[in-house]
PDB file of C-alpha atoms in Angstrom:
ATOM      1  CA  ARG A  92     -16.608  20.864   4.734  1.00  0.00           C
ATOM      2  CA  GLU A  93     -13.974  19.990   7.951  1.00  0.00           C
ATOM      3  CA  ILE A  94     -14.439  18.268  10.727  1.00  0.00           C
ATOM      4  CA  GLN A  95     -12.016  18.995  13.657  1.00  0.00           C
ATOM      5  CA  GLY A  96     -11.005  17.219  16.805  1.00  0.00           C
ATOM      6  CA  PRO A  97      -8.774  17.733  19.509  1.00  0.00           C
ATOM      7  CA  LYS A  98      -5.957  15.934  17.422  1.00  0.00           C
ATOM      8  CA  LEU A  99      -7.239  15.559  13.808  1.00  0.00           C
ATOM      9  CA  ARG A 100      -9.052  17.347  11.645  1.00  0.00           C
ATOM     10  CA  GLY A 101     -10.722  16.134   8.608  1.00  0.00           C
ATOM     11  CA  LEU A 102     -11.152  17.716   5.131  1.00  0.00           C
ATOM     12  CA  THR A 103     -13.206  16.935   2.478  1.00  0.00           C
ATOM     13  CA  TYR A 104     -12.927  18.335  -0.956  1.00  0.00           C
ATOM     14  CA  ARG A 105     -14.864  17.859  -4.189  1.00  0.00           C
ATOM     15  CA  VAL A 106     -12.647  17.761  -7.398  1.00  0.00           C
ATOM     16  CA  GLN A 107     -14.651  18.670 -10.952  1.00  0.00           C
ATOM     17  CA  ASN A 108     -13.126  18.269 -13.991  1.00  0.00           C
ATOM     18  CA  ASN A 109     -14.047  20.962 -16.244  1.00  0.00           C
ATOM     19  CA  THR A 110     -12.008  20.589 -19.639  1.00  0.00           C
ATOM     20  CA  GLN A 111     -12.698  17.807 -22.557  1.00  0.00           C
ATOM     21  CA  GLU A 112      -9.566  15.872 -21.327  1.00  0.00           C
ATOM     22  CA  PRO A 113      -9.214  13.086 -19.181  1.00  0.00           C
ATOM     23  CA  LEU A 114      -7.364  14.534 -15.736  1.00  0.00           C
ATOM     24  CA  VAL A 115      -5.430  12.655 -13.963  1.00  0.00           C
ATOM     25  CA  LEU A 116      -5.096  13.234 -10.100  1.00  0.00           C
ATOM     26  CA  SER A 117      -2.046  12.367  -7.609  1.00  0.00           C
ATOM     27  CA  GLU A 118      -1.778  12.305  -3.851  1.00  0.00           C
ATOM     28  CA  GLN A 119       1.540  14.807  -3.882  1.00  0.00           C
ATOM     29  CA  GLU A 120      -0.145  16.913  -6.121  1.00  0.00           C
ATOM     30  CA  PHE A 121      -3.189  17.530  -4.362  1.00  0.00           C
ATOM     31  CA  ALA A 122      -0.794  17.792  -1.089  1.00  0.00           C
ATOM     32  CA  ASP A 123       1.748  20.378  -2.682  1.00  0.00           C
ATOM     33  CA  GLU A 124      -1.577  22.548  -3.220  1.00  0.00           C
ATOM     34  CA  LEU A 125      -2.769  22.211   0.284  1.00  0.00           C
ATOM     35  CA  PHE A 126      -2.024  25.024   2.848  1.00  0.00           C
ATOM     36  CA  LEU A 127      -0.968  22.702   5.664  1.00  0.00           C
ATOM     37  CA  GLN A 128       1.600  23.444   8.168  1.00  0.00           C
ATOM     38  CA  ALA A 129       4.562  21.259   8.062  1.00  0.00           C
ATOM     39  CA  ASN A 130       4.247  17.677   9.019  1.00  0.00           C
ATOM     40  CA  ALA A 131       0.688  18.323   9.479  1.00  0.00           C
ATOM     41  CA  LEU A 132      -0.803  15.938   6.431  1.00  0.00           C
ATOM     42  CA  VAL A 133      -1.491  12.520   7.583  1.00  0.00           C
ATOM     43  CA  ALA A 134      -3.311  11.321   4.337  1.00  0.00           C
ATOM     44  CA  ILE A 135      -4.783  11.564   1.202  1.00  0.00           C
ATOM     45  CA  LEU A 136      -7.643   9.525   0.017  1.00  0.00           C
ATOM     46  CA  ILE A 137      -8.789  10.278  -4.102  1.00  0.00           C
ATOM     47  CA  SER A 138     -11.877   8.409  -4.542  1.00  0.00           C
ATOM     48  CA  LYS A 139     -11.477   8.324  -8.217  1.00  0.00           C
ATOM     49  CA  LYS A 140      -7.943   8.992  -9.534  1.00  0.00           C
ATOM     50  CA  ILE A 141      -8.215   9.290 -13.315  1.00  0.00           C
ATOM     51  CA  LEU A 142     -11.293  11.791 -14.159  1.00  0.00           C
ATOM     52  CA  ALA A 143     -13.273  11.794 -17.342  1.00  0.00           C
ATOM     53  CA  PRO A 144     -14.587  15.285 -18.888  1.00  0.00           C
ATOM     54  CA  GLU A 145     -17.559  17.036 -16.586  1.00  0.00           C
ATOM     55  CA  GLU A 146     -16.666  14.103 -14.135  1.00  0.00           C
ATOM     56  CA  GLY A 147     -15.986  15.160 -10.724  1.00  0.00           C
ATOM     57  CA  THR A 148     -14.760  12.895  -7.330  1.00  0.00           C
ATOM     58  CA  ASP A 149     -14.195  13.687  -3.754  1.00  0.00           C
ATOM     59  CA  VAL A 150     -10.965  13.740  -2.134  1.00  0.00           C
ATOM     60  CA  TYR A 151     -10.219  13.659   1.630  1.00  0.00           C
ATOM     61  CA  VAL A 152      -7.625  14.899   3.681  1.00  0.00           C
ATOM     62  CA  VAL A 153      -6.544  14.474   7.230  1.00  0.00           C
ATOM     63  CA  ALA A 154      -4.312  16.422   9.008  1.00  0.00           C
ATOM     64  CA  ARG A 155      -3.222  17.557  12.594  1.00  0.00           C
ATOM     65  CA  ALA A 156      -4.702  19.897  14.122  1.00  0.00           C
ATOM     66  CA  ASN A 157      -3.084  23.235  15.250  1.00  0.00           C
TER      67      ASN A 157
END
């Protein structure tokens, strides 16, 4: 999901742990996987950083608009 204003845009992602092992999420790893222009990333918020098997969480990203 994406919301865009004149200067910023907000993106929401849903991350699901489909494994049988705990999954540890980090802002840096998530940032490395985003397809954003250089210096476009403003902030990342991960609601829950350690996911149990079959658990999910939301990730919120704020980036500069193109």
